[in-house]
PDB file of C-alpha atoms and ligand atoms in Angstrom:
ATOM      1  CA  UNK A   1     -10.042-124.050  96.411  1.00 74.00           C
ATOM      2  CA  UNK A   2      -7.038-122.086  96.725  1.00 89.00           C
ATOM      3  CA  UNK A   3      -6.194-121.135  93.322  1.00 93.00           C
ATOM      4  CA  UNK A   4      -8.262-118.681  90.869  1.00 93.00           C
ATOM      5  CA  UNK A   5     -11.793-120.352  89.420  1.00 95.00           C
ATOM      6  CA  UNK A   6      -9.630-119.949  85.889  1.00 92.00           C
ATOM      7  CA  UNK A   7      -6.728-122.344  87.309  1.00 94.00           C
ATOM      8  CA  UNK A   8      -8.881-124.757  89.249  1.00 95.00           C
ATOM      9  CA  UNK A   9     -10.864-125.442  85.303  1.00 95.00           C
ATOM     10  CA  UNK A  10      -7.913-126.034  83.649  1.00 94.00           C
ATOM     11  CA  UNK A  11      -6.852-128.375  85.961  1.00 96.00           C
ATOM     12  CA  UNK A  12     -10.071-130.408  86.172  1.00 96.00           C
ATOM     13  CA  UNK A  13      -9.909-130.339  82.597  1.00 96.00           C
ATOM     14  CA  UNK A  14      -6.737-131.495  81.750  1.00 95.00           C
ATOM     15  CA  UNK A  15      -7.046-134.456  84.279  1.00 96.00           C
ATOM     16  CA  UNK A  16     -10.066-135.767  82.209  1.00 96.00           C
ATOM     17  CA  UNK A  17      -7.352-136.800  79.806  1.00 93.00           C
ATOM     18  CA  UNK A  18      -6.893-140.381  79.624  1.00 90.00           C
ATOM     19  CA  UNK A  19      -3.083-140.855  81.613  1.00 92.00           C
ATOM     20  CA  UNK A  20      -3.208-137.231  82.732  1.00 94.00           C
ATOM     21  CA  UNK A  21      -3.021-137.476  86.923  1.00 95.00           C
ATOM     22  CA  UNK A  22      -4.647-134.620  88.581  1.00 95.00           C
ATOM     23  CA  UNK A  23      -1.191-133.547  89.726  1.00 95.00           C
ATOM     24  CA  UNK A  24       0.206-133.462  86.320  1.00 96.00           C
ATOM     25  CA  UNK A  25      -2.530-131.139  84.838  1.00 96.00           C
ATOM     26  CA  UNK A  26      -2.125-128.816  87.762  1.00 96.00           C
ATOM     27  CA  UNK A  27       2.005-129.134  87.224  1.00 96.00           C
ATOM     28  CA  UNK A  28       1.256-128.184  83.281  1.00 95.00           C
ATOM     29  CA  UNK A  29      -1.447-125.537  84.294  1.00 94.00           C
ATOM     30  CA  UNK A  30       0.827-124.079  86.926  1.00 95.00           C
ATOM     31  CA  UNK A  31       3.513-123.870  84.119  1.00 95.00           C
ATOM     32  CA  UNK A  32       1.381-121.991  82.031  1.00 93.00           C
ATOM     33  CA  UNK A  33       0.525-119.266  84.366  1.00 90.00           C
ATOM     34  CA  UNK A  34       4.310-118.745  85.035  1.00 93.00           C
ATOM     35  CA  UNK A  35       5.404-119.389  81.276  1.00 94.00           C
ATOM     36  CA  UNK A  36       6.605-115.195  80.110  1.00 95.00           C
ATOM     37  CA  UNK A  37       4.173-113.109  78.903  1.00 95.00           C
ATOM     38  CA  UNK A  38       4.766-113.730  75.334  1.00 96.00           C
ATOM     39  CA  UNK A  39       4.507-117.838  75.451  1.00 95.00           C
ATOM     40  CA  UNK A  40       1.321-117.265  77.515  1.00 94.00           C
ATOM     41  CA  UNK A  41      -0.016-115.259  74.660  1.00 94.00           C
ATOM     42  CA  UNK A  42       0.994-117.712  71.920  1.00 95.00           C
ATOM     43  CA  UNK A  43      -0.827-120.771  74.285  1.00 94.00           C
ATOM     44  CA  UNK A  44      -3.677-118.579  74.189  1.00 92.00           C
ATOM     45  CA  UNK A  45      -3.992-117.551  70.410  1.00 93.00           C
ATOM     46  CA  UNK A  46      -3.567-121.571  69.652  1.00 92.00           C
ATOM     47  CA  UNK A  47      -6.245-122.575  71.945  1.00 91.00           C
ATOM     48  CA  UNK A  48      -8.306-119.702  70.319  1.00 91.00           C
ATOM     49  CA  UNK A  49      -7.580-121.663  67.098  1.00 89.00           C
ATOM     50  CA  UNK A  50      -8.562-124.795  68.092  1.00 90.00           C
ATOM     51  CA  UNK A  51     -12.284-123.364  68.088  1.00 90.00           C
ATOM     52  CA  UNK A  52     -12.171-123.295  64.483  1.00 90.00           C
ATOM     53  CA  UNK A  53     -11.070-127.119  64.458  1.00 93.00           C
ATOM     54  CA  UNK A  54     -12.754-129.005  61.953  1.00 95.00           C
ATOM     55  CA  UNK A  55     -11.753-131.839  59.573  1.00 95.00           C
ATOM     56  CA  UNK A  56     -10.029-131.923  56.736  1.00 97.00           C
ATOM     57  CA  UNK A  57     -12.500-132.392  53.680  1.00 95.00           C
ATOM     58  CA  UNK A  58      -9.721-134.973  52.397  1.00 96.00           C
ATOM     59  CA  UNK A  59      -8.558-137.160  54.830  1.00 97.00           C
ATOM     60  CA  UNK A  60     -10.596-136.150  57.845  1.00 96.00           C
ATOM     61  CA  UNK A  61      -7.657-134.822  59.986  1.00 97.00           C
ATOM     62  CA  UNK A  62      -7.738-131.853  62.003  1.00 95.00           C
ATOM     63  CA  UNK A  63      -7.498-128.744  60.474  1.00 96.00           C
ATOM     64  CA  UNK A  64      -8.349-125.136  60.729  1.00 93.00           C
ATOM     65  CA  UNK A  65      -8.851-124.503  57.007  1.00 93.00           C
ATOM     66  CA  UNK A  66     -10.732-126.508  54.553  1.00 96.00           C
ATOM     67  CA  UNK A  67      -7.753-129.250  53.773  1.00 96.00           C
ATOM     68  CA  UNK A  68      -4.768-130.463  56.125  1.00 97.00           C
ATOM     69  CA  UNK A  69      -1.629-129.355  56.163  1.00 96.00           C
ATOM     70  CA  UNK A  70      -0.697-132.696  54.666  1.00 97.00           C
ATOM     71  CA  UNK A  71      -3.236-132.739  51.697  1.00 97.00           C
ATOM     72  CA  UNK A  72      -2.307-129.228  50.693  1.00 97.00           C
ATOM     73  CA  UNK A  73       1.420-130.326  50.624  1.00 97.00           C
ATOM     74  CA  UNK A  74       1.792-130.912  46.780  1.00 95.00           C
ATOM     75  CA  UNK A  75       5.771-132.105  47.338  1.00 97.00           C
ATOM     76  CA  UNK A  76       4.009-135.601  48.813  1.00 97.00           C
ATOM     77  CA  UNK A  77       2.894-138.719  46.978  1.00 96.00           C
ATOM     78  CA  UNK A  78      -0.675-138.152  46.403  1.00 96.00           C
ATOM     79  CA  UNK A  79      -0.554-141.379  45.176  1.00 96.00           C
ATOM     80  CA  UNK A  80      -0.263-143.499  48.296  1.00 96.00           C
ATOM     81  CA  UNK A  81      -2.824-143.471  51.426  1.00 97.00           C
ATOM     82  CA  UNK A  82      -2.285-144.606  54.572  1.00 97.00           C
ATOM     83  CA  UNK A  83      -5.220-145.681  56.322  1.00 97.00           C
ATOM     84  CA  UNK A  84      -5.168-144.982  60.168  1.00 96.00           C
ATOM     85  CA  UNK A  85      -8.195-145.211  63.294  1.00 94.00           C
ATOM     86  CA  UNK A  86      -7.535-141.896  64.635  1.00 94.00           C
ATOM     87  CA  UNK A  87      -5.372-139.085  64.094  1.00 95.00           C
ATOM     88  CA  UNK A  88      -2.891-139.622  66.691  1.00 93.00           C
ATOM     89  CA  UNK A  89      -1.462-142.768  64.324  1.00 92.00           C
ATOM     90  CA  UNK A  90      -1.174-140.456  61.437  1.00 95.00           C
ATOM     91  CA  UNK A  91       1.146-138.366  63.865  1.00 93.00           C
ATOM     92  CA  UNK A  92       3.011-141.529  65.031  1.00 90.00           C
ATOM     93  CA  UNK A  93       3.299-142.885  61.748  1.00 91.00           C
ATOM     94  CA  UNK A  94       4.348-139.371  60.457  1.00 92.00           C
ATOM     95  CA  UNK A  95       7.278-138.306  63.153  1.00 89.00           C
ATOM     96  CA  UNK A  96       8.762-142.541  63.540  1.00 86.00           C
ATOM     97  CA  UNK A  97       8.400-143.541  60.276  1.00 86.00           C
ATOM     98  CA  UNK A  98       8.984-140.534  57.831  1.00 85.00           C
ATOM     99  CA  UNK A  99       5.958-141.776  55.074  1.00 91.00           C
ATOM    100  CA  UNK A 100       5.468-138.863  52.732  1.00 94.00           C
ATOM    101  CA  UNK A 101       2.012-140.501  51.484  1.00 96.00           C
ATOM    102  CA  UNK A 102      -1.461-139.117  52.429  1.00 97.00           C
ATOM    103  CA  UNK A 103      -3.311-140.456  55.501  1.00 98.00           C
ATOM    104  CA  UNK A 104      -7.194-141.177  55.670  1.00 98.00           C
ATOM    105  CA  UNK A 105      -8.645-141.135  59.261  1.00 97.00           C
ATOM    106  CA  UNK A 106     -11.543-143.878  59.614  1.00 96.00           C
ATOM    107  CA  UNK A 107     -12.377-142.301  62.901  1.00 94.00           C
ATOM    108  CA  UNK A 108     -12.919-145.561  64.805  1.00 92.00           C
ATOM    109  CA  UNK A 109     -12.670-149.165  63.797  1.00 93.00           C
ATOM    110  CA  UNK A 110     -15.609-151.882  63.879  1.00 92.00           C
ATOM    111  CA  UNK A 111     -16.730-152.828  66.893  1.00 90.00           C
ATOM    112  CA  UNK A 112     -20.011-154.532  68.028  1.00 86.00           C
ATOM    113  CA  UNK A 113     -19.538-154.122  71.453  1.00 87.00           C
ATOM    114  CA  UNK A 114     -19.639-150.521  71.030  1.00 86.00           C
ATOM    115  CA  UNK A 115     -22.219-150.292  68.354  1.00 88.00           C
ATOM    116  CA  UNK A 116     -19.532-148.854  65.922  1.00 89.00           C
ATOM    117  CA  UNK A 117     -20.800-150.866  62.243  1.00 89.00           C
ATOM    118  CA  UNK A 118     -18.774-149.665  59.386  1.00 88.00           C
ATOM    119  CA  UNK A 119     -21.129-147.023  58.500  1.00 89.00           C
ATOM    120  CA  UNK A 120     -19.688-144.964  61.135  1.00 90.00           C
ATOM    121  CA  UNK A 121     -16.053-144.961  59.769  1.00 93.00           C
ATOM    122  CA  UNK A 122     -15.363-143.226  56.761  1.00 94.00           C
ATOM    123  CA  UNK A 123     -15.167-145.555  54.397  1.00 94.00           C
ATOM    124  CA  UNK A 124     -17.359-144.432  51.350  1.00 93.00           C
ATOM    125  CA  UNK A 125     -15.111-141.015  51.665  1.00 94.00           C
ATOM    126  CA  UNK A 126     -12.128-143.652  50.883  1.00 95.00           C
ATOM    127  CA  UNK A 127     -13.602-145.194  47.674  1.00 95.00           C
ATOM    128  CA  UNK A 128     -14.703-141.927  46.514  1.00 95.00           C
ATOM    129  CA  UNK A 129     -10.986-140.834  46.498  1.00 95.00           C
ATOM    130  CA  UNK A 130      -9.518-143.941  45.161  1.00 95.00           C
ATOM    131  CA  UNK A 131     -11.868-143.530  42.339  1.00 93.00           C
ATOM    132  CA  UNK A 132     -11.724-139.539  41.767  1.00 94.00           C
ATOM    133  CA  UNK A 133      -8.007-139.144  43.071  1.00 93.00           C
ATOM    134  CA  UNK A 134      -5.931-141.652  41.776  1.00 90.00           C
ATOM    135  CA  UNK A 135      -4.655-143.086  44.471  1.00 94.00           C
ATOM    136  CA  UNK A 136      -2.693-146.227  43.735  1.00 94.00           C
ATOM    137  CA  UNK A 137      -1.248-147.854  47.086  1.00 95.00           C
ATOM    138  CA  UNK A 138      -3.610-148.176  50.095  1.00 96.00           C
ATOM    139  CA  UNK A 139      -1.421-148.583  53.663  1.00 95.00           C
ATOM    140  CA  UNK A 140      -3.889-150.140  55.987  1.00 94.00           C
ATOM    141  CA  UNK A 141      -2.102-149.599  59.476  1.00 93.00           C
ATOM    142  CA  UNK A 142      -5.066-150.277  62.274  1.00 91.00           C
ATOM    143  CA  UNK A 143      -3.673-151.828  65.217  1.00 86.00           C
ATOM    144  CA  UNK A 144      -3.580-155.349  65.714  1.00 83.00           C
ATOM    145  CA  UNK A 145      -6.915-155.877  67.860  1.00 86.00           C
ATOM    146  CA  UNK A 146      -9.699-157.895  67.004  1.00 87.00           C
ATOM    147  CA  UNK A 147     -11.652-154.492  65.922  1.00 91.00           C
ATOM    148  CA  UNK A 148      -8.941-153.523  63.840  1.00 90.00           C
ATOM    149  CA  UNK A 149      -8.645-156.725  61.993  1.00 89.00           C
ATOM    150  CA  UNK A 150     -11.935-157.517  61.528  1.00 91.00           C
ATOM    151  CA  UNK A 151     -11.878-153.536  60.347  1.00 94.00           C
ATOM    152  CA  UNK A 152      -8.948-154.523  57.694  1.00 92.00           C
ATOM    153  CA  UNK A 153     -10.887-157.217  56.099  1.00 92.00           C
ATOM    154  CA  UNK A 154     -14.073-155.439  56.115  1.00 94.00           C
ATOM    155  CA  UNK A 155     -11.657-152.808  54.056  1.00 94.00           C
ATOM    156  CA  UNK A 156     -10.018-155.193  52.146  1.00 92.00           C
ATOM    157  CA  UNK A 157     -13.111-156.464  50.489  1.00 91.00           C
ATOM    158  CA  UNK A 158     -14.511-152.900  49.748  1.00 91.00           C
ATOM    159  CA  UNK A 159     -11.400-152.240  48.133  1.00 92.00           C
ATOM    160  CA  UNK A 160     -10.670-155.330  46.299  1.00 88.00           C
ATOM    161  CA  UNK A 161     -11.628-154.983  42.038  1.00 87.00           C
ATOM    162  CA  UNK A 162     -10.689-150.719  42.743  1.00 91.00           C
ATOM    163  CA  UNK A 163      -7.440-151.481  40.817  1.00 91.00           C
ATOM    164  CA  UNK A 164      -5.232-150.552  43.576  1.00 94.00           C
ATOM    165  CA  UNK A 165      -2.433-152.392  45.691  1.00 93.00           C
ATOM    166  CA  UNK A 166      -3.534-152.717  49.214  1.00 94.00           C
ATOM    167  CA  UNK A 167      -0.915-153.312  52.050  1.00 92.00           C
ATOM    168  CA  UNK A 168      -1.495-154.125  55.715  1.00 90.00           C
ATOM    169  CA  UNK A 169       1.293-153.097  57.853  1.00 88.00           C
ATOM    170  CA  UNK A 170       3.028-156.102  59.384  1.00 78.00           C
ATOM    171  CA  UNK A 171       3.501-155.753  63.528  1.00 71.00           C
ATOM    172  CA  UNK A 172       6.502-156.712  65.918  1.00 65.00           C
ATOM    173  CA  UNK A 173       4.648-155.953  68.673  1.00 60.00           C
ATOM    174  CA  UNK A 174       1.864-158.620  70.746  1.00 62.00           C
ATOM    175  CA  UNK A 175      -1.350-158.867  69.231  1.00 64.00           C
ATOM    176  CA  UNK A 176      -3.936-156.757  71.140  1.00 65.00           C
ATOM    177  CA  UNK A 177      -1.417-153.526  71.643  1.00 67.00           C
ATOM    178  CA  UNK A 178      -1.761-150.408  69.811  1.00 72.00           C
ATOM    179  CA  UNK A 179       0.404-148.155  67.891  1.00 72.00           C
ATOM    180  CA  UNK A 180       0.940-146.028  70.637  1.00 72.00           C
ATOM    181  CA  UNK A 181       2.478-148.697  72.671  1.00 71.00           C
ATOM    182  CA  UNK A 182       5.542-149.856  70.123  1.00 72.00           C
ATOM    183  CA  UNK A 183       8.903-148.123  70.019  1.00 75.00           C
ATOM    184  CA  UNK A 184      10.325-146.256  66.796  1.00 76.00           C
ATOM    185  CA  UNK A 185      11.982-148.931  65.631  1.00 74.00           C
ATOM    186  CA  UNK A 186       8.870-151.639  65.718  1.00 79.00           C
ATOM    187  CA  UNK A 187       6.781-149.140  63.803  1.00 80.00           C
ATOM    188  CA  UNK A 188       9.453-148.330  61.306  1.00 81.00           C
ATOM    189  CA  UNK A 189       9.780-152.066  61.021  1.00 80.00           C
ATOM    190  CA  UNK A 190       6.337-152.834  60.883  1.00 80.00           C
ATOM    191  CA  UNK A 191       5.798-150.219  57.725  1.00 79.00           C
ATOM    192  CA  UNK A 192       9.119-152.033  56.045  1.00 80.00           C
ATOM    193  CA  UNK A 193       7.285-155.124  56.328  1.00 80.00           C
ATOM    194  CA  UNK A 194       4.073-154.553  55.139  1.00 84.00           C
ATOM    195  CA  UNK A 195       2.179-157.426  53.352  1.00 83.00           C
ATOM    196  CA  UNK A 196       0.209-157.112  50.110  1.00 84.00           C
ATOM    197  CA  UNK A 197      -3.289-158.210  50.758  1.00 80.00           C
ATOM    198  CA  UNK A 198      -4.342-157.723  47.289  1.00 78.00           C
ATOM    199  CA  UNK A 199      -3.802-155.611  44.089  1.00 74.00           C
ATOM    200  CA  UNK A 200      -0.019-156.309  42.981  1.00 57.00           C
ATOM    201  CA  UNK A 201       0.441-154.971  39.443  1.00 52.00           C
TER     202      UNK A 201
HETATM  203 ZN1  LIG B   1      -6.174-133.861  54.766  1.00 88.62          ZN
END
């Protein structure tokens, strides 16, 4: 070990990340320690923050007060949802496609082999703020895998009689890749294209 106990954490740390090499995580942490004084202390008050993480009450993305920044923003349609697995897509969806609806994180999408049934996904949170909230557009945008179709029907039918228009995004790219995989253009595309699955008035 020839850095600090400190150094050598962060490092193991940030190589647990899924596509993070060791060697990157010690390039970032390295970084870090020789960022000025001020960055360093602006790194260190946000990762102080992120202890008070929680979800948003709304939506279910992450937040540090009671709502998200995007459900306290009252200049956005608060009529239209967009319904994404995890927040990451919300941030995709937000910075390549410019919606200015309001997202709802399921926080997974069905799938047997991993003992995820649809009462692990947020889904009764969803009704409840069709009904109380009226919302009027839903934007199902789960990536095209077999979990996040068979999630989108399982959706579909919960939401079908609610009185609102339900859309599934429509995708350029092969089936089986995620959101994270397609280029700005494919996911702009892909929200351009969307399909109404039911609803329509
Ligand atoms: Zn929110």
């Amino acid at each position: 070990m020839i850095y600090p106990e400190a150094l050598e954490y962060l490092i193991k740390f940030f190589s647990e990340v899924p596509g993070i090499s060791e060697r990157a995580a010690e390039r970032a942490v390295l970084y870090l320690s020789k960022a000025d004084e001020e960055k360093r202390k602006l790194v260190i008050n946000a990762l102080r923050e992120v202890e008070s993480l929680r979800r948003c009450a709304e939506c279910g993305l992450p937040t540090t007060d009671v709502l998200c920044e995007v459900c306290k923003d009252e200049s956005r349609d608060r009529e239209t949802v967009c319904v994404v697995e995890q927040p990451r897509d919300a941030a995709i969806i937000e910075k390549q496609v410019g919606y200015k609806g309001l997202y709802h994180v399921l926080g997974g999408v069905i799938s047997p082999l991993e003992d995820i049934g649809p009462e692990e996904l947020n889904v009764n949170s969803l009704v409840r703020r069709i009904k109380e909230k009226g919302i009027k557009t839903v934007i199902i945008a789960l990536n095209p895998t077999v979990e996040g179709e068979a999630t989108a029907k399982f959706l579909l039918n919960k939401l079908d009689g609610l009185g609102v228009n339900v859309y599934r995004i429509a995708y350029g790219l092969p089936y089986g890749a995620t959101m994270d995989m397609a280029d700005e253009l494919t996911i702009k595309k892909a929200f351009e294209d969307r399909k109404l699955l039911c609803g329509g008035k």
